[in-house]
Amino acid sequence: MAAAEPESAPLTLESLPTDPLLLILSFLDYRDLINCCYVSRRLSQLSSHDPLWRRHCKKYWLISEEEKTQKNQCWKSLFIDTYSDVGRYIDHYAAIKKAWDDLKRYLEPRCPRMVLSLKEGAREEDLDAVEAQIGCKLPDDYRCSYRIHNGQKLVVPGLLGSMALSNHYRSEDLLDVDTAAGGFQQRQGLKYCLPLTFCIHTGLSQYIAVEAAEGRNKNEVFYQCPDQMARNPAAIDMFIIGATFTDWFTSYVSSVVSGGFPIIRDQIFRYVHDPECVATTGDITVSVSTSFLPELSSVHPPHYFFTYRIRIEMSKDALPEKACQLDSRYWRITNAKGDVEEVQGPGVVGEFPIISPGRVYEYTSCTTFSTTSGYMEGYYTFHFLYFKDKIFNVAIPRFHMACPTFRVSIARLVG
């Protein structure tokens, strides 16, 4: 009889060669990688293999190769040092840090004064002191952002955007945490609300609800809207801008760095342009961007204020004899109920602009609706400069306007 073959030893992690083990470890999250240190001496040694920590440093802390070289540390040491400083924010840090980095990179060549107005990050003890002062915990993503930049100096222009009409100007600064704490609300209607922004011209602020109260969800960001028809001063409706600080801040940054908001005279103007909202008639192109103004709007009574910015441009390839002048405008304005208003008049905002090849004319105007949305469309009438008896119409594309989601005051509902 043939001799029985000896039983092979069971395959274990300890018996695997180094390379397959390192490959397995490379798929683990940082928590599991740390736990491996307590399993065995060999796994402890392998889990400290420095290239394993490179991915975690980049994923959670956005540490670049250049930063590693400057600090002259290994990846694991960098991860641990950063975790000891901002580890409580590990679920938020990458998204917030990326937003800040993207914003500064975009603004530095375009709005350098705005970048210079940013303050250094707050310390943990500063944020703890504010929590003790207001008697509420700050959202972790809010704290994380303020560890990177503690708001900005109260200057113009504000980091959170501007808006200008002929007789109205708004520019919102991002408040530092101490100034925000000074505006913390305990009064009815805005209970447990902390201001995030402030406009020194209008007094307008965006708030974050640090606790759920009076119909607000915890961490919601909103503009307050006093109910003008209620006798109760606590009756404050809200236009909701974000579900969390991260949602609010990163969505704003995305709009800025994507070019969605125009930069005009070193300021971010919060006009939204729909790429499809463009109409070309011959050599002339008309495009429109819009913005909702919460500080001039109300839910009760229903009065929703919008501003729109129109760009009229003649192709640079047009013949010189195509130069023309705007004579009049016609608007057809439709609200959400289907009610139509027609408006016709000379010029635009009191001007009769001349358009020639390659020239751009822009202007800003406004409208109001008694419904939460509506749209406008129409045309301009021009005459040629070289053939003054020849007139023609230029189409204005249909553009829609809609106010943000709002929630009516609890004080009104129970009243």
mmCIF file of C-alpha atoms in Angstrom:
data_model
loop_
_atom_site.group_PDB
_atom_site.id
_atom_site.type_symbol
_atom_site.label_atom_id
_atom_site.label_comp_id
_atom_site.label_asym_id
_atom_site.label_seq_id
_atom_site.Cartn_x
_atom_site.Cartn_y
_atom_site.Cartn_z
ATOM 1 C CA MET A 1 0.000 0.000 0.000
ATOM 2 C CA ALA A 2 1.126 3.532 -0.758
ATOM 3 C CA ALA A 3 1.947 5.657 2.237
ATOM 4 C CA ALA A 4 -0.710 8.250 3.135
ATOM 5 C CA GLU A 5 0.213 11.796 2.176
ATOM 6 C CA PRO A 6 0.774 14.102 5.141
ATOM 7 C CA GLU A 7 -2.035 16.596 5.725
ATOM 8 C CA SER A 8 -1.133 20.100 4.555
ATOM 9 C CA ALA A 9 -1.158 22.870 7.120
ATOM 10 C CA PRO A 10 -4.297 25.080 7.013
ATOM 11 C CA LEU A 11 -3.898 28.316 5.071
ATOM 12 C CA THR A 12 -3.938 31.334 7.369
ATOM 13 C CA LEU A 13 -3.189 35.032 7.032
ATOM 14 C CA GLU A 14 0.034 34.388 8.908
ATOM 15 C CA SER A 15 1.200 31.921 6.309
ATOM 16 C CA LEU A 16 0.424 34.098 3.269
ATOM 17 C CA PRO A 17 3.362 35.701 1.506
ATOM 18 C CA THR A 18 3.934 39.386 2.127
ATOM 19 C CA ASP A 19 2.743 40.739 -1.244
ATOM 20 C CA PRO A 20 -0.740 39.142 -1.156
ATOM 21 C CA LEU A 21 -1.155 40.293 2.438
ATOM 22 C CA LEU A 22 -0.253 43.856 1.544
ATOM 23 C CA LEU A 23 -2.737 43.723 -1.323
ATOM 24 C CA ILE A 24 -5.487 42.607 1.080
ATOM 25 C CA LEU A 25 -4.568 45.328 3.543
ATOM 26 C CA SER A 26 -4.701 47.953 0.799
ATOM 27 C CA PHE A 27 -8.483 47.463 0.587
ATOM 28 C CA LEU A 28 -9.066 48.133 4.295
ATOM 29 C CA ASP A 29 -10.278 51.408 5.730
ATOM 30 C CA TYR A 30 -8.029 53.232 8.176
ATOM 31 C CA ARG A 31 -10.001 51.939 11.174
ATOM 32 C CA ASP A 32 -9.489 48.312 10.154
ATOM 33 C CA LEU A 33 -5.872 48.979 9.304
ATOM 34 C CA ILE A 34 -5.283 50.254 12.826
ATOM 35 C CA ASN A 35 -7.107 47.250 14.322
ATOM 36 C CA CYS A 36 -4.724 44.960 12.445
ATOM 37 C CA CYS A 37 -1.967 46.268 14.698
ATOM 38 C CA TYR A 38 -3.561 44.349 17.577
ATOM 39 C CA VAL A 39 -4.004 41.014 15.784
ATOM 40 C CA SER A 40 -0.427 39.803 15.547
ATOM 41 C CA ARG A 41 3.111 41.045 15.371
ATOM 42 C CA ARG A 42 3.348 40.347 11.643
ATOM 43 C CA LEU A 43 0.084 42.152 10.789
ATOM 44 C CA SER A 44 1.181 45.014 13.004
ATOM 45 C CA GLN A 45 4.367 45.353 10.980
ATOM 46 C CA LEU A 46 2.616 45.043 7.635
ATOM 47 C CA SER A 47 -0.195 47.490 8.517
ATOM 48 C CA SER A 48 2.480 50.093 9.162
ATOM 49 C CA HIS A 49 3.749 49.715 5.600
ATOM 50 C CA ASP A 50 3.862 53.381 4.593
ATOM 51 C CA PRO A 51 2.367 53.183 1.067
ATOM 52 C CA LEU A 52 -0.839 51.788 2.634
ATOM 53 C CA TRP A 53 -1.409 55.137 4.348
ATOM 54 C CA ARG A 54 -0.910 57.219 1.232
ATOM 55 C CA ARG A 55 -4.460 56.487 0.021
ATOM 56 C CA HIS A 56 -5.982 57.429 3.379
ATOM 57 C CA CYS A 57 -4.018 60.677 3.591
ATOM 58 C CA LYS A 58 -5.258 61.667 0.156
ATOM 59 C CA LYS A 59 -8.832 60.458 0.678
ATOM 60 C CA TYR A 60 -9.515 61.978 4.097
ATOM 61 C CA TRP A 61 -7.054 64.874 4.410
ATOM 62 C CA LEU A 62 -6.308 65.759 0.766
ATOM 63 C CA ILE A 63 -2.583 65.734 1.517
ATOM 64 C CA SER A 64 -0.573 66.045 -1.694
ATOM 65 C CA GLU A 65 2.802 64.601 -2.571
ATOM 66 C CA GLU A 66 4.245 68.125 -2.376
ATOM 67 C CA GLU A 67 2.935 68.626 1.148
ATOM 68 C CA LYS A 68 4.409 65.305 2.229
ATOM 69 C CA THR A 69 7.786 66.313 0.831
ATOM 70 C CA GLN A 70 7.652 69.707 2.563
ATOM 71 C CA LYS A 71 6.775 68.172 5.926
ATOM 72 C CA ASN A 72 9.353 65.426 5.526
ATOM 73 C CA GLN A 73 7.114 62.827 7.201
ATOM 74 C CA CYS A 74 5.956 59.358 6.269
ATOM 75 C CA TRP A 75 2.349 58.858 5.186
ATOM 76 C CA LYS A 76 1.313 57.074 8.376
ATOM 77 C CA SER A 77 2.785 59.811 10.546
ATOM 78 C CA LEU A 78 0.986 62.456 8.477
ATOM 79 C CA PHE A 79 -2.294 60.612 8.843
ATOM 80 C CA ILE A 80 -1.938 60.263 12.618
ATOM 81 C CA ASP A 81 -0.835 63.885 13.147
ATOM 82 C CA THR A 82 -3.725 65.221 11.082
ATOM 83 C CA TYR A 83 -6.175 62.903 12.816
ATOM 84 C CA SER A 84 -4.994 64.136 16.217
ATOM 85 C CA ASP A 85 -5.810 67.696 15.085
ATOM 86 C CA VAL A 86 -9.062 67.379 13.107
ATOM 87 C CA GLY A 87 -10.006 63.719 13.500
ATOM 88 C CA ARG A 88 -13.481 64.482 14.785
ATOM 89 C CA TYR A 89 -14.255 65.956 11.357
ATOM 90 C CA ILE A 90 -13.029 63.033 9.293
ATOM 91 C CA ASP A 91 -16.491 62.489 7.743
ATOM 92 C CA HIS A 92 -16.634 66.126 6.572
ATOM 93 C CA TYR A 93 -13.061 67.320 6.156
ATOM 94 C CA ALA A 94 -12.356 66.250 2.563
ATOM 95 C CA ALA A 95 -15.555 67.795 1.141
ATOM 96 C CA ILE A 96 -15.134 71.047 3.071
ATOM 97 C CA LYS A 97 -11.393 71.347 2.420
ATOM 98 C CA LYS A 98 -11.843 70.675 -1.291
ATOM 99 C CA ALA A 99 -14.533 73.353 -1.498
ATOM 100 C CA TRP A 100 -12.264 75.902 0.207
ATOM 101 C CA ASP A 101 -9.290 74.984 -1.984
ATOM 102 C CA ASP A 102 -11.362 75.157 -5.175
ATOM 103 C CA LEU A 103 -12.886 78.492 -4.176
ATOM 104 C CA LYS A 104 -9.575 80.153 -3.338
ATOM 105 C CA ARG A 105 -7.910 78.804 -6.468
ATOM 106 C CA TYR A 106 -10.726 80.228 -8.590
ATOM 107 C CA LEU A 107 -10.930 83.604 -6.842
ATOM 108 C CA GLU A 108 -7.225 84.411 -6.446
ATOM 109 C CA PRO A 109 -6.751 85.683 -10.031
ATOM 110 C CA ARG A 110 -10.267 87.164 -10.245
ATOM 111 C CA CYS A 111 -11.099 88.575 -6.790
ATOM 112 C CA PRO A 112 -7.779 88.758 -4.902
ATOM 113 C CA ARG A 113 -9.115 91.189 -2.277
ATOM 114 C CA MET A 114 -11.807 88.702 -1.356
ATOM 115 C CA VAL A 115 -9.261 85.952 -0.735
ATOM 116 C CA LEU A 116 -7.158 88.343 1.372
ATOM 117 C CA SER A 117 -10.222 89.063 3.533
ATOM 118 C CA LEU A 118 -10.382 85.429 4.734
ATOM 119 C CA LYS A 119 -9.338 84.823 8.327
ATOM 120 C CA GLU A 120 -7.099 82.072 9.593
ATOM 121 C CA GLY A 121 -8.806 78.990 10.985
ATOM 122 C CA ALA A 122 -10.298 78.995 14.481
ATOM 123 C CA ARG A 123 -8.885 76.784 17.222
ATOM 124 C CA GLU A 124 -10.807 73.955 18.822
ATOM 125 C CA GLU A 125 -10.917 75.864 22.103
ATOM 126 C CA ASP A 126 -12.419 78.897 20.314
ATOM 127 C CA LEU A 127 -15.246 76.774 18.946
ATOM 128 C CA ASP A 128 -15.745 75.086 22.316
ATOM 129 C CA ALA A 129 -16.012 78.542 23.927
ATOM 130 C CA VAL A 130 -18.698 79.583 21.449
ATOM 131 C CA GLU A 131 -20.687 76.435 22.200
ATOM 132 C CA ALA A 132 -20.482 77.268 25.906
ATOM 133 C CA GLN A 133 -21.569 80.846 25.173
ATOM 134 C CA ILE A 134 -24.674 79.946 23.146
ATOM 135 C CA GLY A 135 -25.509 76.789 25.084
ATOM 136 C CA CYS A 136 -25.770 74.659 21.921
ATOM 137 C CA LYS A 137 -23.531 72.323 19.996
ATOM 138 C CA LEU A 138 -22.301 73.581 16.628
ATOM 139 C CA PRO A 139 -22.714 71.194 13.676
ATOM 140 C CA ASP A 140 -19.501 69.268 13.054
ATOM 141 C CA ASP A 141 -19.321 70.318 9.389
ATOM 142 C CA TYR A 142 -19.684 73.968 10.457
ATOM 143 C CA ARG A 143 -16.871 73.527 12.980
ATOM 144 C CA CYS A 144 -14.759 71.794 10.354
ATOM 145 C CA SER A 145 -15.095 74.701 7.931
ATOM 146 C CA TYR A 146 -14.224 77.222 10.622
ATOM 147 C CA ARG A 147 -11.099 75.259 11.522
ATOM 148 C CA ILE A 148 -9.970 75.975 7.934
ATOM 149 C CA HIS A 149 -11.144 79.604 7.698
ATOM 150 C CA ASN A 150 -12.807 81.527 10.487
ATOM 151 C CA GLY A 151 -15.049 83.504 8.137
ATOM 152 C CA GLN A 152 -13.878 86.790 6.672
ATOM 153 C CA LYS A 153 -13.363 90.381 7.712
ATOM 154 C CA LEU A 154 -16.475 92.558 7.437
ATOM 155 C CA VAL A 155 -15.611 94.070 4.073
ATOM 156 C CA VAL A 156 -17.162 94.623 0.683
ATOM 157 C CA PRO A 157 -17.402 92.584 -1.458
ATOM 158 C CA GLY A 158 -18.621 89.622 0.568
ATOM 159 C CA LEU A 159 -17.570 86.058 -0.097
ATOM 160 C CA LEU A 160 -21.177 84.810 -0.278
ATOM 161 C CA GLY A 161 -22.109 86.945 -3.243
ATOM 162 C CA SER A 162 -23.532 90.299 -4.260
ATOM 163 C CA MET A 163 -26.584 91.692 -5.997
ATOM 164 C CA ALA A 164 -27.088 95.207 -7.334
ATOM 165 C CA LEU A 165 -30.057 97.072 -8.722
ATOM 166 C CA SER A 166 -30.411 100.797 -9.394
ATOM 167 C CA ASN A 167 -31.506 101.523 -5.823
ATOM 168 C CA HIS A 168 -30.574 98.322 -3.978
ATOM 169 C CA TYR A 169 -27.247 96.668 -3.150
ATOM 170 C CA ARG A 170 -26.495 93.521 -1.182
ATOM 171 C CA SER A 171 -23.166 91.818 -0.508
ATOM 172 C CA GLU A 172 -22.952 89.028 2.080
ATOM 173 C CA ASP A 173 -19.868 88.413 4.216
ATOM 174 C CA LEU A 174 -19.157 85.029 5.805
ATOM 175 C CA LEU A 175 -19.192 85.810 9.530
ATOM 176 C CA ASP A 176 -16.407 84.719 11.848
ATOM 177 C CA VAL A 177 -17.567 82.463 14.670
ATOM 178 C CA ASP A 178 -17.386 85.112 17.418
ATOM 179 C CA THR A 179 -19.459 87.615 15.451
ATOM 180 C CA ALA A 180 -21.921 84.867 14.574
ATOM 181 C CA ALA A 181 -22.229 83.922 18.252
ATOM 182 C CA GLY A 182 -23.074 87.545 19.049
ATOM 183 C CA GLY A 183 -26.038 87.262 16.661
ATOM 184 C CA PHE A 184 -27.264 83.921 18.034
ATOM 185 C CA GLN A 185 -31.040 84.064 18.378
ATOM 186 C CA GLN A 186 -33.094 82.979 21.386
ATOM 187 C CA ARG A 187 -36.185 85.039 20.577
ATOM 188 C CA GLN A 188 -39.344 83.393 19.322
ATOM 189 C CA GLY A 189 -39.449 82.946 15.586
ATOM 190 C CA LEU A 190 -35.684 82.432 15.264
ATOM 191 C CA LYS A 191 -34.978 80.342 18.326
ATOM 192 C CA TYR A 192 -31.628 78.474 18.233
ATOM 193 C CA CYS A 193 -30.602 80.091 14.950
ATOM 194 C CA LEU A 194 -27.036 81.226 14.245
ATOM 195 C CA PRO A 195 -26.259 83.756 11.492
ATOM 196 C CA LEU A 196 -23.836 82.538 8.832
ATOM 197 C CA THR A 197 -23.670 85.670 6.698
ATOM 198 C CA PHE A 198 -24.289 89.378 7.058
ATOM 199 C CA CYS A 199 -24.783 92.271 4.646
ATOM 200 C CA ILE A 200 -23.716 95.613 6.116
ATOM 201 C CA HIS A 201 -25.999 97.461 3.667
ATOM 202 C CA THR A 202 -29.277 95.620 4.212
ATOM 203 C CA GLY A 203 -28.763 93.777 7.516
ATOM 204 C CA LEU A 204 -29.658 90.551 5.679
ATOM 205 C CA SER A 205 -28.370 87.245 7.053
ATOM 206 C CA GLN A 206 -28.541 83.587 6.181
ATOM 207 C CA TYR A 207 -29.082 81.469 9.298
ATOM 208 C CA ILE A 208 -28.359 77.902 10.324
ATOM 209 C CA ALA A 209 -30.676 76.143 12.776
ATOM 210 C CA VAL A 210 -28.357 74.549 15.348
ATOM 211 C CA GLU A 211 -31.350 72.852 17.015
ATOM 212 C CA ALA A 212 -34.704 71.671 15.681
ATOM 213 C CA ALA A 213 -37.291 74.216 16.803
ATOM 214 C CA GLU A 214 -40.323 76.147 15.572
ATOM 215 C CA GLY A 215 -40.788 73.901 12.541
ATOM 216 C CA ARG A 216 -37.155 74.024 11.423
ATOM 217 C CA ASN A 217 -35.011 70.960 10.961
ATOM 218 C CA LYS A 218 -31.665 70.826 12.704
ATOM 219 C CA ASN A 219 -28.802 72.148 10.512
ATOM 220 C CA GLU A 220 -31.083 73.738 7.883
ATOM 221 C CA VAL A 221 -29.804 76.952 6.303
ATOM 222 C CA PHE A 222 -32.340 79.624 5.398
ATOM 223 C CA TYR A 223 -33.240 83.271 4.881
ATOM 224 C CA GLN A 224 -35.763 84.587 7.367
ATOM 225 C CA CYS A 225 -38.942 86.115 5.965
ATOM 226 C CA PRO A 226 -41.154 87.991 8.477
ATOM 227 C CA ASP A 227 -44.868 87.399 7.964
ATOM 228 C CA GLN A 228 -46.125 90.894 7.154
ATOM 229 C CA MET A 229 -49.767 89.912 7.654
ATOM 230 C CA ALA A 230 -49.389 88.460 11.144
ATOM 231 C CA ARG A 231 -49.561 90.510 14.332
ATOM 232 C CA ASN A 232 -47.311 88.021 16.089
ATOM 233 C CA PRO A 233 -43.644 89.118 15.611
ATOM 234 C CA ALA A 234 -42.632 85.460 16.041
ATOM 235 C CA ALA A 235 -44.366 84.617 12.755
ATOM 236 C CA ILE A 236 -41.292 84.218 10.558
ATOM 237 C CA ASP A 237 -41.395 82.162 7.371
ATOM 238 C CA MET A 238 -38.192 80.806 5.855
ATOM 239 C CA PHE A 239 -36.705 80.409 2.379
ATOM 240 C CA ILE A 240 -34.623 77.223 2.626
ATOM 241 C CA ILE A 241 -31.152 77.400 1.044
ATOM 242 C CA GLY A 242 -29.533 74.177 2.263
ATOM 243 C CA ALA A 243 -30.244 71.025 4.280
ATOM 244 C CA THR A 244 -26.857 71.160 6.049
ATOM 245 C CA PHE A 245 -23.849 73.465 6.218
ATOM 246 C CA THR A 246 -21.970 71.155 3.836
ATOM 247 C CA ASP A 247 -24.855 71.152 1.360
ATOM 248 C CA TRP A 248 -25.125 74.943 1.551
ATOM 249 C CA PHE A 249 -21.412 75.719 1.279
ATOM 250 C CA THR A 250 -20.353 73.156 -1.331
ATOM 251 C CA SER A 251 -23.299 73.905 -3.629
ATOM 252 C CA TYR A 252 -22.468 77.622 -3.501
ATOM 253 C CA VAL A 253 -18.791 76.956 -4.231
ATOM 254 C CA SER A 254 -19.737 74.667 -7.109
ATOM 255 C CA SER A 255 -21.822 77.452 -8.675
ATOM 256 C CA VAL A 256 -18.929 79.895 -8.338
ATOM 257 C CA VAL A 257 -16.043 77.754 -9.623
ATOM 258 C CA SER A 258 -18.074 76.336 -12.515
ATOM 259 C CA GLY A 259 -18.593 79.876 -13.792
ATOM 260 C CA GLY A 260 -22.300 79.658 -12.987
ATOM 261 C CA PHE A 261 -22.135 82.993 -11.143
ATOM 262 C CA PRO A 262 -20.553 85.871 -13.082
ATOM 263 C CA ILE A 263 -17.623 87.846 -11.663
ATOM 264 C CA ILE A 264 -18.307 91.559 -12.181
ATOM 265 C CA ARG A 265 -15.920 94.231 -10.881
ATOM 266 C CA ASP A 266 -14.196 91.798 -8.496
ATOM 267 C CA GLN A 267 -17.499 90.608 -7.054
ATOM 268 C CA ILE A 268 -19.460 87.360 -7.254
ATOM 269 C CA PHE A 269 -22.956 88.122 -8.529
ATOM 270 C CA ARG A 270 -25.493 85.431 -7.749
ATOM 271 C CA TYR A 271 -27.220 85.332 -11.109
ATOM 272 C CA VAL A 272 -28.124 81.901 -12.463
ATOM 273 C CA HIS A 273 -27.923 81.337 -16.203
ATOM 274 C CA ASP A 274 -29.750 78.540 -17.965
ATOM 275 C CA PRO A 275 -27.540 77.530 -20.948
ATOM 276 C CA GLU A 276 -30.673 76.973 -23.003
ATOM 277 C CA CYS A 277 -31.901 80.489 -22.300
ATOM 278 C CA VAL A 278 -30.296 82.012 -25.395
ATOM 279 C CA ALA A 279 -31.879 83.326 -28.583
ATOM 280 C CA THR A 280 -30.107 84.444 -31.764
ATOM 281 C CA THR A 281 -31.723 86.653 -34.377
ATOM 282 C CA GLY A 282 -29.440 87.284 -37.334
ATOM 283 C CA ASP A 283 -26.155 88.562 -35.907
ATOM 284 C CA ILE A 284 -27.541 89.417 -32.455
ATOM 285 C CA THR A 285 -27.629 87.003 -29.513
ATOM 286 C CA VAL A 286 -29.645 87.622 -26.346
ATOM 287 C CA SER A 287 -29.016 85.613 -23.172
ATOM 288 C CA VAL A 288 -30.591 85.955 -19.736
ATOM 289 C CA SER A 289 -29.648 85.082 -16.151
ATOM 290 C CA THR A 290 -31.888 85.521 -13.114
ATOM 291 C CA SER A 291 -31.811 85.772 -9.341
ATOM 292 C CA PHE A 292 -34.337 85.644 -6.502
ATOM 293 C CA LEU A 293 -34.078 88.390 -3.874
ATOM 294 C CA PRO A 294 -35.355 87.112 -0.500
ATOM 295 C CA GLU A 295 -34.796 90.433 1.249
ATOM 296 C CA LEU A 296 -37.398 92.086 -1.006
ATOM 297 C CA SER A 297 -39.839 89.165 -1.008
ATOM 298 C CA SER A 298 -42.512 87.856 1.325
ATOM 299 C CA VAL A 299 -44.666 84.737 1.615
ATOM 300 C CA HIS A 300 -47.539 86.553 3.342
ATOM 301 C CA PRO A 301 -48.610 88.540 1.397
ATOM 302 C CA PRO A 302 -47.324 86.593 -1.627
ATOM 303 C CA HIS A 303 -44.751 88.890 -3.223
ATOM 304 C CA TYR A 304 -41.760 87.259 -4.914
ATOM 305 C CA PHE A 305 -39.063 89.585 -6.192
ATOM 306 C CA PHE A 306 -36.699 88.616 -9.013
ATOM 307 C CA THR A 307 -33.973 90.408 -10.880
ATOM 308 C CA TYR A 308 -32.721 89.485 -14.317
ATOM 309 C CA ARG A 309 -29.560 90.366 -16.211
ATOM 310 C CA ILE A 310 -29.686 90.539 -19.991
ATOM 311 C CA ARG A 311 -26.721 90.341 -22.336
ATOM 312 C CA ILE A 312 -27.121 91.582 -25.932
ATOM 313 C CA GLU A 313 -24.197 90.829 -28.226
ATOM 314 C CA MET A 314 -23.551 91.281 -31.921
ATOM 315 C CA SER A 315 -21.273 88.771 -33.617
ATOM 316 C CA LYS A 316 -17.769 90.094 -34.283
ATOM 317 C CA ASP A 317 -18.091 88.650 -37.798
ATOM 318 C CA ALA A 318 -21.112 90.807 -38.638
ATOM 319 C CA LEU A 319 -20.740 93.401 -41.391
ATOM 320 C CA PRO A 320 -20.155 96.998 -40.220
ATOM 321 C CA GLU A 321 -23.389 98.124 -41.854
ATOM 322 C CA LYS A 322 -25.281 95.833 -39.457
ATOM 323 C CA ALA A 323 -24.669 98.290 -36.594
ATOM 324 C CA CYS A 324 -28.022 99.173 -35.048
ATOM 325 C CA GLN A 325 -29.753 100.917 -32.150
ATOM 326 C CA LEU A 326 -32.394 99.579 -29.783
ATOM 327 C CA ASP A 327 -35.660 101.543 -29.947
ATOM 328 C CA SER A 328 -38.155 99.680 -27.770
ATOM 329 C CA ARG A 329 -38.945 96.513 -25.860
ATOM 330 C CA TYR A 330 -41.967 94.238 -25.608
ATOM 331 C CA TRP A 331 -42.548 91.827 -22.714
ATOM 332 C CA ARG A 332 -45.072 89.082 -22.208
ATOM 333 C CA ILE A 333 -45.069 88.134 -18.516
ATOM 334 C CA THR A 334 -46.891 85.000 -17.315
ATOM 335 C CA ASN A 335 -47.319 83.889 -13.713
ATOM 336 C CA ALA A 336 -47.881 80.359 -12.377
ATOM 337 C CA LYS A 337 -51.663 80.794 -12.645
ATOM 338 C CA GLY A 338 -51.406 81.577 -16.345
ATOM 339 C CA ASP A 339 -52.246 85.263 -15.887
ATOM 340 C CA VAL A 340 -50.550 87.313 -18.616
ATOM 341 C CA GLU A 341 -49.312 90.893 -18.518
ATOM 342 C CA GLU A 342 -47.944 92.684 -21.583
ATOM 343 C CA VAL A 343 -45.515 95.588 -21.293
ATOM 344 C CA GLN A 344 -44.197 97.756 -24.102
ATOM 345 C CA GLY A 345 -42.046 100.840 -23.885
ATOM 346 C CA PRO A 346 -39.119 102.829 -25.276
ATOM 347 C CA GLY A 347 -35.538 101.683 -24.706
ATOM 348 C CA VAL A 348 -34.307 99.580 -21.796
ATOM 349 C CA VAL A 349 -33.675 101.023 -18.304
ATOM 350 C CA GLY A 350 -33.838 104.516 -19.830
ATOM 351 C CA GLU A 351 -31.179 103.793 -22.443
ATOM 352 C CA PHE A 352 -31.110 103.247 -26.208
ATOM 353 C CA PRO A 353 -27.942 101.224 -26.687
ATOM 354 C CA ILE A 354 -26.071 100.978 -29.975
ATOM 355 C CA ILE A 355 -24.890 97.513 -30.949
ATOM 356 C CA SER A 356 -22.079 97.023 -33.461
ATOM 357 C CA PRO A 357 -19.951 94.006 -34.506
ATOM 358 C CA GLY A 358 -18.253 92.465 -31.446
ATOM 359 C CA ARG A 359 -19.941 94.824 -28.995
ATOM 360 C CA VAL A 360 -21.802 93.646 -25.883
ATOM 361 C CA TYR A 361 -24.470 95.548 -23.977
ATOM 362 C CA GLU A 362 -25.681 94.313 -20.589
ATOM 363 C CA TYR A 363 -28.299 95.636 -18.228
ATOM 364 C CA THR A 364 -30.190 94.606 -15.116
ATOM 365 C CA SER A 365 -33.889 94.959 -14.344
ATOM 366 C CA CYS A 366 -36.447 93.318 -12.086
ATOM 367 C CA THR A 367 -39.975 92.005 -11.797
ATOM 368 C CA THR A 368 -42.316 90.624 -9.147
ATOM 369 C CA PHE A 369 -44.851 87.801 -9.080
ATOM 370 C CA SER A 370 -47.747 87.075 -6.749
ATOM 371 C CA THR A 371 -47.079 83.394 -7.470
ATOM 372 C CA THR A 372 -43.955 81.460 -6.536
ATOM 373 C CA SER A 373 -42.863 81.212 -10.164
ATOM 374 C CA GLY A 374 -43.399 82.713 -13.582
ATOM 375 C CA TYR A 375 -41.685 83.417 -16.863
ATOM 376 C CA MET A 376 -41.002 86.238 -19.291
ATOM 377 C CA GLU A 377 -40.343 86.434 -23.012
ATOM 378 C CA GLY A 378 -40.508 89.104 -25.678
ATOM 379 C CA TYR A 379 -38.500 91.036 -28.238
ATOM 380 C CA TYR A 380 -36.521 94.225 -28.832
ATOM 381 C CA THR A 381 -37.099 96.481 -31.808
ATOM 382 C CA PHE A 382 -33.971 97.882 -33.476
ATOM 383 C CA HIS A 383 -33.237 100.143 -36.435
ATOM 384 C CA PHE A 384 -30.091 100.035 -38.568
ATOM 385 C CA LEU A 385 -27.803 103.056 -38.208
ATOM 386 C CA TYR A 386 -27.022 103.138 -41.927
ATOM 387 C CA PHE A 387 -30.613 102.437 -43.014
ATOM 388 C CA LYS A 388 -32.664 104.241 -40.384
ATOM 389 C CA ASP A 389 -35.990 103.409 -42.000
ATOM 390 C CA LYS A 390 -35.291 99.670 -41.692
ATOM 391 C CA ILE A 391 -36.441 98.199 -38.380
ATOM 392 C CA PHE A 392 -36.398 94.612 -37.125
ATOM 393 C CA ASN A 393 -37.223 92.604 -34.018
ATOM 394 C CA VAL A 394 -34.753 90.582 -31.936
ATOM 395 C CA ALA A 395 -36.170 87.719 -29.877
ATOM 396 C CA ILE A 396 -35.729 87.560 -26.100
ATOM 397 C CA PRO A 397 -35.723 83.897 -25.028
ATOM 398 C CA ARG A 398 -38.295 82.696 -22.520
ATOM 399 C CA PHE A 399 -36.749 82.618 -19.055
ATOM 400 C CA HIS A 400 -38.261 81.117 -15.938
ATOM 401 C CA MET A 401 -38.022 82.349 -12.356
ATOM 402 C CA ALA A 402 -38.923 80.363 -9.229
ATOM 403 C CA CYS A 403 -38.414 81.144 -5.563
ATOM 404 C CA PRO A 404 -36.620 78.640 -3.313
ATOM 405 C CA THR A 405 -38.552 76.135 -1.233
ATOM 406 C CA PHE A 406 -40.128 77.882 1.734
ATOM 407 C CA ARG A 407 -41.799 76.857 4.952
ATOM 408 C CA VAL A 408 -44.462 78.932 6.663
ATOM 409 C CA SER A 409 -44.142 79.917 10.287
ATOM 410 C CA ILE A 410 -45.427 77.625 13.029
ATOM 411 C CA ALA A 411 -46.764 80.748 14.716
ATOM 412 C CA ARG A 412 -48.985 81.390 11.702
ATOM 413 C CA LEU A 413 -50.181 77.780 11.466
ATOM 414 C CA VAL A 414 -51.225 77.619 15.120
ATOM 415 C CA GLY A 415 -52.691 81.097 14.950
#
